[in-house]
mmCIF file of C-alpha atoms and ligand atoms in Angstrom:
data_model
loop_
_atom_site.group_PDB
_atom_site.id
_atom_site.type_symbol
_atom_site.label_atom_id
_atom_site.label_comp_id
_atom_site.label_asym_id
_atom_site.label_seq_id
_atom_site.Cartn_x
_atom_site.Cartn_y
_atom_site.Cartn_z
ATOM 1 C CA MET Y 1366 -72.707 25.527 43.354
ATOM 2 C CA LEU Y 1367 -69.469 23.874 44.510
ATOM 3 C CA GLU Y 1368 -71.469 20.782 45.515
ATOM 4 C CA TRP Y 1369 -73.249 20.713 42.140
ATOM 5 C CA LEU Y 1370 -69.899 20.827 40.316
ATOM 6 C CA LYS Y 1371 -68.812 17.741 42.257
ATOM 7 C CA GLU Y 1372 -71.802 15.616 41.192
ATOM 8 C CA PRO Y 1373 -71.271 12.848 38.586
ATOM 9 C CA GLY Y 1374 -70.728 14.292 35.121
ATOM 10 C CA PHE Y 1375 -72.857 14.016 31.969
ATOM 11 C CA TYR Y 1376 -70.549 11.960 29.737
ATOM 12 C CA GLY Y 1377 -70.922 8.780 31.793
ATOM 13 C CA THR Y 1378 -67.203 8.653 32.701
ATOM 14 C CA HIS Y 1379 -65.833 8.888 36.258
ATOM 15 C CA ALA Y 1380 -65.627 12.677 35.914
ATOM 16 C CA THR Y 1381 -67.600 15.253 37.921
ATOM 17 C CA ILE Y 1382 -69.939 17.820 36.324
ATOM 18 C CA GLY Y 1383 -67.153 20.400 36.844
ATOM 19 C CA ALA Y 1384 -64.566 18.349 34.935
ATOM 20 C CA ASP Y 1385 -67.050 17.557 32.116
ATOM 21 C CA LEU Y 1386 -68.011 21.222 31.865
ATOM 22 C CA SER Y 1387 -64.350 22.240 31.730
ATOM 23 C CA GLN Y 1388 -63.576 19.642 29.035
ATOM 24 C CA SER Y 1389 -66.626 20.684 26.952
ATOM 25 C CA MET Y 1390 -65.675 24.361 27.163
ATOM 26 C CA ALA Y 1391 -62.070 23.500 26.164
ATOM 27 C CA ALA Y 1392 -63.431 21.699 23.061
ATOM 28 C CA LEU Y 1393 -65.779 24.585 22.230
ATOM 29 C CA PHE Y 1394 -63.040 27.232 22.563
ATOM 30 C CA THR Y 1395 -60.544 25.184 20.526
ATOM 31 C CA VAL Y 1396 -63.093 24.825 17.689
ATOM 32 C CA LEU Y 1397 -63.865 28.580 17.835
ATOM 33 C CA PHE Y 1398 -60.158 29.506 17.634
ATOM 34 C CA VAL Y 1399 -59.456 27.100 14.781
ATOM 35 C CA ILE Y 1400 -62.417 28.588 12.834
ATOM 36 C CA GLY Y 1401 -61.039 32.079 13.659
ATOM 37 C CA TRP Y 1402 -57.620 31.010 12.370
ATOM 38 C CA PHE Y 1403 -59.091 29.786 9.072
ATOM 39 C CA GLN Y 1404 -60.977 33.080 8.707
ATOM 40 C CA ALA Y 1405 -57.637 34.928 9.052
ATOM 41 C CA ARG Y 1406 -56.000 32.648 6.481
ATOM 42 C CA ARG Y 1407 -58.825 33.480 4.082
ATOM 43 C CA VAL Y 1408 -58.069 37.174 4.694
ATOM 44 C CA ARG Y 1409 -61.441 37.697 6.394
ATOM 45 C CA GLY Y 1410 -60.398 40.158 9.095
ATOM 46 C CA HIS Y 1411 -63.854 40.942 10.556
ATOM 47 C CA PRO Y 1412 -64.990 37.398 11.433
ATOM 48 C CA HIS Y 1413 -61.427 36.614 12.593
ATOM 49 C CA HIS Y 1414 -61.419 39.643 14.890
ATOM 50 C CA TRP Y 1415 -64.815 38.845 16.444
ATOM 51 C CA LEU Y 1416 -64.123 35.122 16.883
ATOM 52 C CA MET Y 1417 -60.714 35.734 18.488
ATOM 53 C CA LEU Y 1418 -61.768 38.667 20.656
ATOM 54 C CA GLY Y 1419 -65.052 37.058 21.804
ATOM 55 C CA GLY Y 1420 -63.596 33.546 22.162
ATOM 56 C CA MET Y 1421 -60.446 34.594 24.035
ATOM 57 C CA THR Y 1422 -62.367 36.876 26.418
ATOM 58 C CA ALA Y 1423 -64.959 34.154 27.143
ATOM 59 C CA MET Y 1424 -62.159 31.614 27.635
ATOM 60 C CA ILE Y 1425 -60.233 33.806 30.084
ATOM 61 C CA VAL Y 1426 -63.397 34.619 32.072
ATOM 62 C CA PHE Y 1427 -64.561 30.989 32.157
ATOM 63 C CA PHE Y 1428 -61.290 29.291 33.099
ATOM 64 C CA THR Y 1429 -60.090 31.862 35.654
ATOM 65 C CA SER Y 1430 -63.453 31.904 37.476
ATOM 66 C CA TYR Y 1431 -63.751 28.122 37.248
ATOM 67 C CA TYR Y 1432 -60.261 27.423 38.601
ATOM 68 C CA LEU Y 1433 -60.482 30.125 41.274
ATOM 69 C CA PHE Y 1434 -63.773 28.516 42.272
ATOM 70 C CA ARG Y 1435 -62.059 25.169 42.581
ATOM 71 C CA GLN Y 1436 -59.179 26.863 44.408
ATOM 72 C CA LEU Y 1437 -56.742 25.974 41.608
ATOM 73 C CA GLY Y 1438 -56.951 22.407 42.785
ATOM 74 C CA VAL Y 1439 -55.859 20.398 39.758
ATOM 75 C CA LEU Y 1440 -52.641 18.918 41.126
ATOM 76 C CA ALA Y 1441 -53.706 19.044 44.767
ATOM 77 C CA PHE Y 1442 -57.184 17.512 44.479
ATOM 78 C CA GLU Y 1443 -56.907 15.250 41.515
ATOM 79 C CA GLY Y 1444 -53.244 14.413 41.957
ATOM 80 C CA LYS Y 1445 -52.353 11.435 44.043
ATOM 81 C CA GLU Y 1446 -55.830 10.365 45.249
ATOM 82 C CA GLY Y 1447 -57.559 11.274 41.999
ATOM 83 C CA PHE Y 1448 -55.251 9.058 39.964
ATOM 84 C CA GLY Y 1449 -55.942 5.343 40.411
ATOM 85 C CA GLY Y 1450 -53.156 3.973 38.183
ATOM 86 C CA PRO Y 1451 -49.719 2.563 39.106
ATOM 87 C CA GLU Y 1452 -47.269 4.784 41.001
ATOM 88 C CA ALA Y 1453 -44.622 4.701 38.206
ATOM 89 C CA LEU Y 1454 -47.193 5.868 35.630
ATOM 90 C CA TYR Y 1455 -48.239 8.677 37.967
ATOM 91 C CA GLU Y 1456 -44.660 9.872 38.517
ATOM 92 C CA ASN Y 1457 -43.308 9.403 34.971
ATOM 93 C CA VAL Y 1458 -46.300 10.184 32.772
ATOM 94 C CA PHE Y 1459 -49.180 11.829 34.615
ATOM 95 C CA VAL Y 1460 -47.287 14.507 36.591
ATOM 96 C CA PRO Y 1461 -45.016 15.565 33.649
ATOM 97 C CA LEU Y 1462 -48.096 15.694 31.372
ATOM 98 C CA LEU Y 1463 -50.066 17.810 33.818
ATOM 99 C CA THR Y 1464 -47.085 20.089 34.472
ATOM 100 C CA PHE Y 1465 -46.590 20.546 30.717
ATOM 101 C CA HIS Y 1466 -50.321 21.258 30.352
ATOM 102 C CA ILE Y 1467 -50.333 23.880 33.124
ATOM 103 C CA THR Y 1468 -47.202 25.537 31.676
ATOM 104 C CA LEU Y 1469 -48.951 25.769 28.286
ATOM 105 C CA VAL Y 1470 -52.074 27.159 29.999
ATOM 106 C CA THR Y 1471 -49.972 29.981 31.466
ATOM 107 C CA ILE Y 1472 -48.289 30.732 28.117
ATOM 108 C CA GLY Y 1473 -51.689 30.470 26.347
ATOM 109 C CA LEU Y 1474 -53.329 32.983 28.704
ATOM 110 C CA VAL Y 1475 -50.473 35.469 28.313
ATOM 111 C CA MET Y 1476 -50.499 35.048 24.515
ATOM 112 C CA ALA Y 1477 -54.292 35.549 24.373
ATOM 113 C CA ILE Y 1478 -54.000 38.984 25.992
ATOM 114 C CA TYR Y 1479 -50.833 39.851 24.032
ATOM 115 C CA MET Y 1480 -52.324 38.880 20.640
ATOM 116 C CA ILE Y 1481 -55.514 40.872 21.255
ATOM 117 C CA VAL Y 1482 -53.497 43.994 22.107
ATOM 118 C CA LEU Y 1483 -51.219 43.416 19.094
ATOM 119 C CA GLY Y 1484 -54.264 42.827 16.822
ATOM 120 C CA PHE Y 1485 -55.737 46.199 17.806
ATOM 121 C CA ARG Y 1486 -52.401 47.975 17.361
ATOM 122 C CA VAL Y 1487 -51.717 46.583 13.889
ATOM 123 C CA GLN Y 1488 -55.175 46.585 12.299
ATOM 124 C CA VAL Y 1489 -56.647 49.242 10.009
ATOM 125 C CA ILE Y 1490 -60.030 49.442 8.315
ATOM 126 C CA GLN Y 1491 -59.512 49.909 4.567
ATOM 127 C CA GLY Y 1492 -62.534 50.200 2.298
ATOM 128 C CA GLY Y 1493 -64.706 48.517 4.958
ATOM 129 C CA ARG Y 1494 -62.247 45.625 5.350
ATOM 130 C CA ARG Y 1495 -60.215 44.896 8.457
ATOM 131 C CA VAL Y 1496 -56.587 44.311 7.450
ATOM 132 C CA LEU Y 1497 -53.140 44.375 9.045
ATOM 133 C CA LYS Y 1498 -50.916 47.425 8.498
ATOM 134 C CA GLU Y 1499 -47.653 46.372 6.814
ATOM 135 C CA MET Y 1500 -45.395 48.711 8.740
ATOM 136 C CA ALA Y 1501 -42.781 48.813 11.486
ATOM 137 C CA LEU Y 1502 -44.321 48.754 14.942
ATOM 138 C CA ARG Y 1503 -41.821 49.409 17.714
ATOM 139 C CA THR Y 1504 -42.486 50.162 21.354
ATOM 140 C CA THR Y 1505 -39.866 52.257 23.158
ATOM 141 C CA TRP Y 1506 -38.376 51.232 26.510
ATOM 142 C CA ARG Y 1507 -39.759 54.486 27.918
ATOM 143 C CA LYS Y 1508 -43.323 53.483 27.027
ATOM 144 C CA VAL Y 1509 -42.889 49.928 28.347
ATOM 145 C CA ILE Y 1510 -41.465 51.178 31.660
ATOM 146 C CA THR Y 1511 -44.322 53.696 32.006
ATOM 147 C CA ILE Y 1512 -46.983 51.007 31.410
ATOM 148 C CA PHE Y 1513 -45.227 48.646 33.847
ATOM 149 C CA GLY Y 1514 -45.032 51.455 36.426
ATOM 150 C CA VAL Y 1515 -48.788 52.103 36.137
ATOM 151 C CA ILE Y 1516 -49.598 48.375 36.548
ATOM 152 C CA THR Y 1517 -47.241 48.134 39.559
ATOM 153 C CA ALA Y 1518 -48.877 51.201 41.139
ATOM 154 C CA ILE Y 1519 -52.347 49.611 40.735
ATOM 155 C CA VAL Y 1520 -51.121 46.343 42.323
ATOM 156 C CA VAL Y 1521 -49.475 48.207 45.234
ATOM 157 C CA ALA Y 1522 -52.676 50.245 45.772
ATOM 158 C CA TYR Y 1523 -54.719 47.034 45.818
ATOM 159 C CA LEU Y 1524 -52.328 45.364 48.308
ATOM 160 C CA LEU Y 1525 -52.472 48.447 50.563
ATOM 161 C CA PHE Y 1526 -56.266 48.294 50.342
ATOM 162 C CA LEU Y 1527 -56.104 44.626 51.462
ATOM 163 C CA VAL Y 1528 -53.921 45.659 54.431
ATOM 164 C CA GLY Y 1529 -56.492 48.381 55.246
ATOM 165 C CA VAL Y 1530 -59.452 45.971 55.335
ATOM 166 C CA ASP Y 1531 -57.360 43.314 57.128
ATOM 167 C CA ARG Y 1532 -57.450 40.771 54.281
ATOM 168 C CA PHE Y 1533 -53.766 40.872 53.396
ATOM 169 C CA GLY Y 1534 -51.802 37.597 53.416
ATOM 170 C CA VAL Y 1535 -48.364 36.404 52.307
ATOM 171 C CA GLY Y 1536 -50.033 34.056 49.787
ATOM 172 C CA LYS Y 1537 -51.755 37.013 48.075
ATOM 173 C CA LEU Y 1538 -48.493 38.976 48.040
ATOM 174 C CA VAL Y 1539 -46.704 36.054 46.337
ATOM 175 C CA VAL Y 1540 -49.476 35.683 43.707
ATOM 176 C CA TRP Y 1541 -49.472 39.408 42.822
ATOM 177 C CA LEU Y 1542 -45.678 39.650 42.809
ATOM 178 C CA SER Y 1543 -45.504 36.576 40.534
ATOM 179 C CA LEU Y 1544 -47.981 38.286 38.203
ATOM 180 C CA LEU Y 1545 -45.761 41.392 38.070
ATOM 181 C CA VAL Y 1546 -42.684 39.222 37.365
ATOM 182 C CA LEU Y 1547 -44.616 37.440 34.572
ATOM 183 C CA ILE Y 1548 -45.618 40.800 33.038
ATOM 184 C CA ALA Y 1549 -41.989 42.005 33.250
ATOM 185 C CA ILE Y 1550 -40.820 38.824 31.454
ATOM 186 C CA VAL Y 1551 -43.486 39.281 28.735
ATOM 187 C CA PHE Y 1552 -42.524 42.939 28.201
ATOM 188 C CA SER Y 1553 -38.817 42.024 27.954
ATOM 189 C CA LEU Y 1554 -39.608 39.224 25.489
ATOM 190 C CA GLU Y 1555 -41.691 41.649 23.433
ATOM 191 C CA MET Y 1556 -38.679 43.970 23.173
ATOM 192 C CA VAL Y 1557 -36.622 41.056 21.761
ATOM 193 C CA ILE Y 1558 -39.412 39.800 19.475
ATOM 194 C CA GLN Y 1559 -39.987 43.229 17.928
ATOM 195 C CA ARG Y 1560 -36.344 43.236 16.846
ATOM 196 C CA ILE Y 1561 -36.845 39.872 15.119
ATOM 197 C CA TRP Y 1562 -40.104 40.922 13.400
ATOM 198 C CA PRO Y 1563 -40.196 44.735 13.316
ATOM 199 C CA ASN Y 1564 -43.147 44.609 10.890
ATOM 200 C CA GLY Y 1565 -46.260 44.517 13.110
ATOM 201 C CA ALA Y 1566 -48.365 42.563 10.589
ATOM 202 C CA ARG Y 1567 -45.725 39.873 10.219
ATOM 203 C CA ARG Y 1568 -45.311 39.738 13.999
ATOM 204 C CA HIS Y 1569 -49.084 39.212 14.413
ATOM 205 C CA ARG Y 1570 -49.075 36.400 11.827
ATOM 206 C CA MET Y 1571 -45.998 34.597 13.215
ATOM 207 C CA LEU Y 1572 -46.963 34.854 16.895
ATOM 208 C CA GLY Y 1573 -50.589 34.103 15.974
ATOM 209 C CA ARG Y 1574 -49.532 30.788 14.402
ATOM 210 C CA PHE Y 1575 -47.432 29.991 17.479
ATOM 211 C CA THR Y 1576 -50.436 30.778 19.721
ATOM 212 C CA MET Y 1577 -52.764 28.605 17.637
ATOM 213 C CA ILE Y 1578 -50.333 25.674 17.818
ATOM 214 C CA ILE Y 1579 -50.218 26.104 21.615
ATOM 215 C CA TYR Y 1580 -54.042 25.966 21.769
ATOM 216 C CA CYS Y 1581 -54.188 22.794 19.684
ATOM 217 C CA VAL Y 1582 -51.512 21.093 21.851
ATOM 218 C CA LEU Y 1583 -53.356 22.323 24.951
ATOM 219 C CA PHE Y 1584 -56.518 20.580 23.845
ATOM 220 C CA VAL Y 1585 -54.587 17.335 23.247
ATOM 221 C CA THR Y 1586 -52.763 17.411 26.622
ATOM 222 C CA GLY Y 1587 -55.982 18.417 28.423
ATOM 223 C CA SER Y 1588 -57.929 15.567 26.800
ATOM 224 C CA ALA Y 1589 -55.122 13.093 27.632
ATOM 225 C CA THR Y 1590 -55.259 14.203 31.287
ATOM 226 C CA TYR Y 1591 -59.066 13.799 31.282
ATOM 227 C CA THR Y 1592 -58.812 10.322 29.717
ATOM 228 C CA MET Y 1593 -56.227 9.145 32.259
ATOM 229 C CA LEU Y 1594 -58.071 10.556 35.275
ATOM 230 C CA TYR Y 1595 -61.654 9.733 34.452
ATOM 231 C CA ILE Y 1596 -61.641 6.845 31.972
ATOM 232 C CA LEU Y 1597 -58.459 4.749 32.225
ATOM 233 C CA TYR Y 1598 -57.263 5.175 35.824
ATOM 234 C CA PRO Y 1599 -60.012 6.781 37.923
ATOM 235 C CA GLY Y 1600 -59.266 7.231 41.635
ATOM 236 C CA LYS Y 1601 -61.032 9.259 44.307
ATOM 237 C CA ILE Y 1602 -63.544 11.558 42.586
ATOM 238 C CA GLY Y 1603 -64.096 15.222 43.464
HETATM 239 C C1 HEM S 3017 -55.477 35.492 20.458
HETATM 240 C C2 HEM S 3017 -55.919 36.197 19.475
HETATM 241 C C3 HEM S 3017 -55.456 36.112 18.049
HETATM 242 C C4 HEM S 3017 -54.747 35.141 17.359
HETATM 243 C C5 HEM S 3017 -54.235 33.813 17.895
HETATM 244 C C6 HEM S 3017 -54.605 35.609 15.998
HETATM 245 C C7 HEM S 3017 -53.948 34.903 15.000
HETATM 246 C C8 HEM S 3017 -53.786 35.354 13.696
HETATM 247 C C9 HEM S 3017 -53.098 34.636 12.653
HETATM 248 C C10 HEM S 3017 -52.411 33.275 12.803
HETATM 249 C C11 HEM S 3017 -53.182 35.393 11.517
HETATM 250 C C12 HEM S 3017 -52.578 35.072 10.154
HETATM 251 C C13 HEM S 3017 -53.276 33.985 9.406
HETATM 252 C C14 HEM S 3017 -52.391 33.511 8.265
HETATM 253 O O1 HEM S 3017 -52.219 34.289 7.318
HETATM 254 O O2 HEM S 3017 -51.858 32.414 8.380
HETATM 255 C C15 HEM S 3017 -53.927 36.583 11.832
HETATM 256 C C16 HEM S 3017 -54.245 37.583 10.945
HETATM 257 C C17 HEM S 3017 -55.013 38.710 11.254
HETATM 258 N N1 HEM S 3017 -55.468 39.101 12.507
HETATM 259 FE FE1 HEM S 3017 -55.296 37.991 14.179
HETATM 260 N N2 HEM S 3017 -55.206 36.842 15.879
HETATM 261 C C18 HEM S 3017 -55.747 37.183 17.106
HETATM 262 C C19 HEM S 3017 -56.456 38.328 17.432
HETATM 263 C C20 HEM S 3017 -56.747 39.352 16.553
HETATM 264 C C21 HEM S 3017 -57.484 40.562 16.900
HETATM 265 C C22 HEM S 3017 -58.052 40.874 18.291
HETATM 266 C C23 HEM S 3017 -57.566 41.307 15.761
HETATM 267 C C24 HEM S 3017 -58.205 42.656 15.531
HETATM 268 C C25 HEM S 3017 -58.320 43.554 16.461
HETATM 269 C C26 HEM S 3017 -56.902 40.582 14.699
HETATM 270 C C27 HEM S 3017 -56.782 41.008 13.395
HETATM 271 C C28 HEM S 3017 -56.182 40.286 12.372
HETATM 272 C C29 HEM S 3017 -56.189 40.697 10.997
HETATM 273 C C30 HEM S 3017 -56.851 41.947 10.411
HETATM 274 C C31 HEM S 3017 -55.474 39.696 10.291
HETATM 275 C C32 HEM S 3017 -55.114 39.692 8.807
HETATM 276 C C33 HEM S 3017 -55.987 38.897 7.946
HETATM 277 C C34 HEM S 3017 -55.351 39.182 6.601
HETATM 278 O O3 HEM S 3017 -54.392 38.460 6.228
HETATM 279 O O4 HEM S 3017 -55.768 40.197 6.033
HETATM 280 N N3 HEM S 3017 -56.404 39.395 15.217
HETATM 281 N N4 HEM S 3017 -54.292 36.545 13.173
#
């Protein structure tokens, strides 16, 4: 499978099948989310719900398995050797662009999960229609700390399991601790955001727009990276 992903791609550029597949899926997901956004704007809750829930879940499953498969190699593999352009362009344009892209990917993944949870918490079915409840939706610190405690307990249990089967490593510890820190940051941000928009429906609309803008920018930065690596300045492929 890994070898197949490294074969020449299907768009006739210098990309591999893996990179072409990733770019095609990014285009497909962006189109799905934009259609889902328009459905929400037209007050069509059901199609919006299914497009967002299905699209976001498929996106998370595809990109995490794909990048884990490639051992998260974007900067490492395609960095210096993958980029065939001038050094100054690499340092001043390519690396900042890729770093910006990866930062947006992280925010986009967190927002996908957050928005789905928020969607379920704020929606109601009224006369067969799926709509947002116009009411205050506040989470208490007590609830947030309990949820965080449960997640931490699961992570600790998993790490102890890894120690038990002799597969524990410092790298894994760092990844799981970073995940816990990220969740703690998101929970703290949520406590601030719910003060700004106490109305759950309004919060879903405002953060939903923010998330959609992130996805559109993500597609642009991802496509720019693809164009630089595989069309304009191809280097070592793979
Ligand atoms: C990442 C996922 C999601 C994003 C980015 C998102 C984004 C949005 C946006 C931007 C709006 C407001 C549109 C506008 O008026 O401009 C909206 C409305 C809405 N969303 Fe979501 N949403 C997501 C997931 C969900 C989920 C999972 C549900 C249901 C469980 C849901 C239910 C709704 C409903 C019912 C509306 C109201 C439509 C209306 O105005 O009646 N959303 N969403």
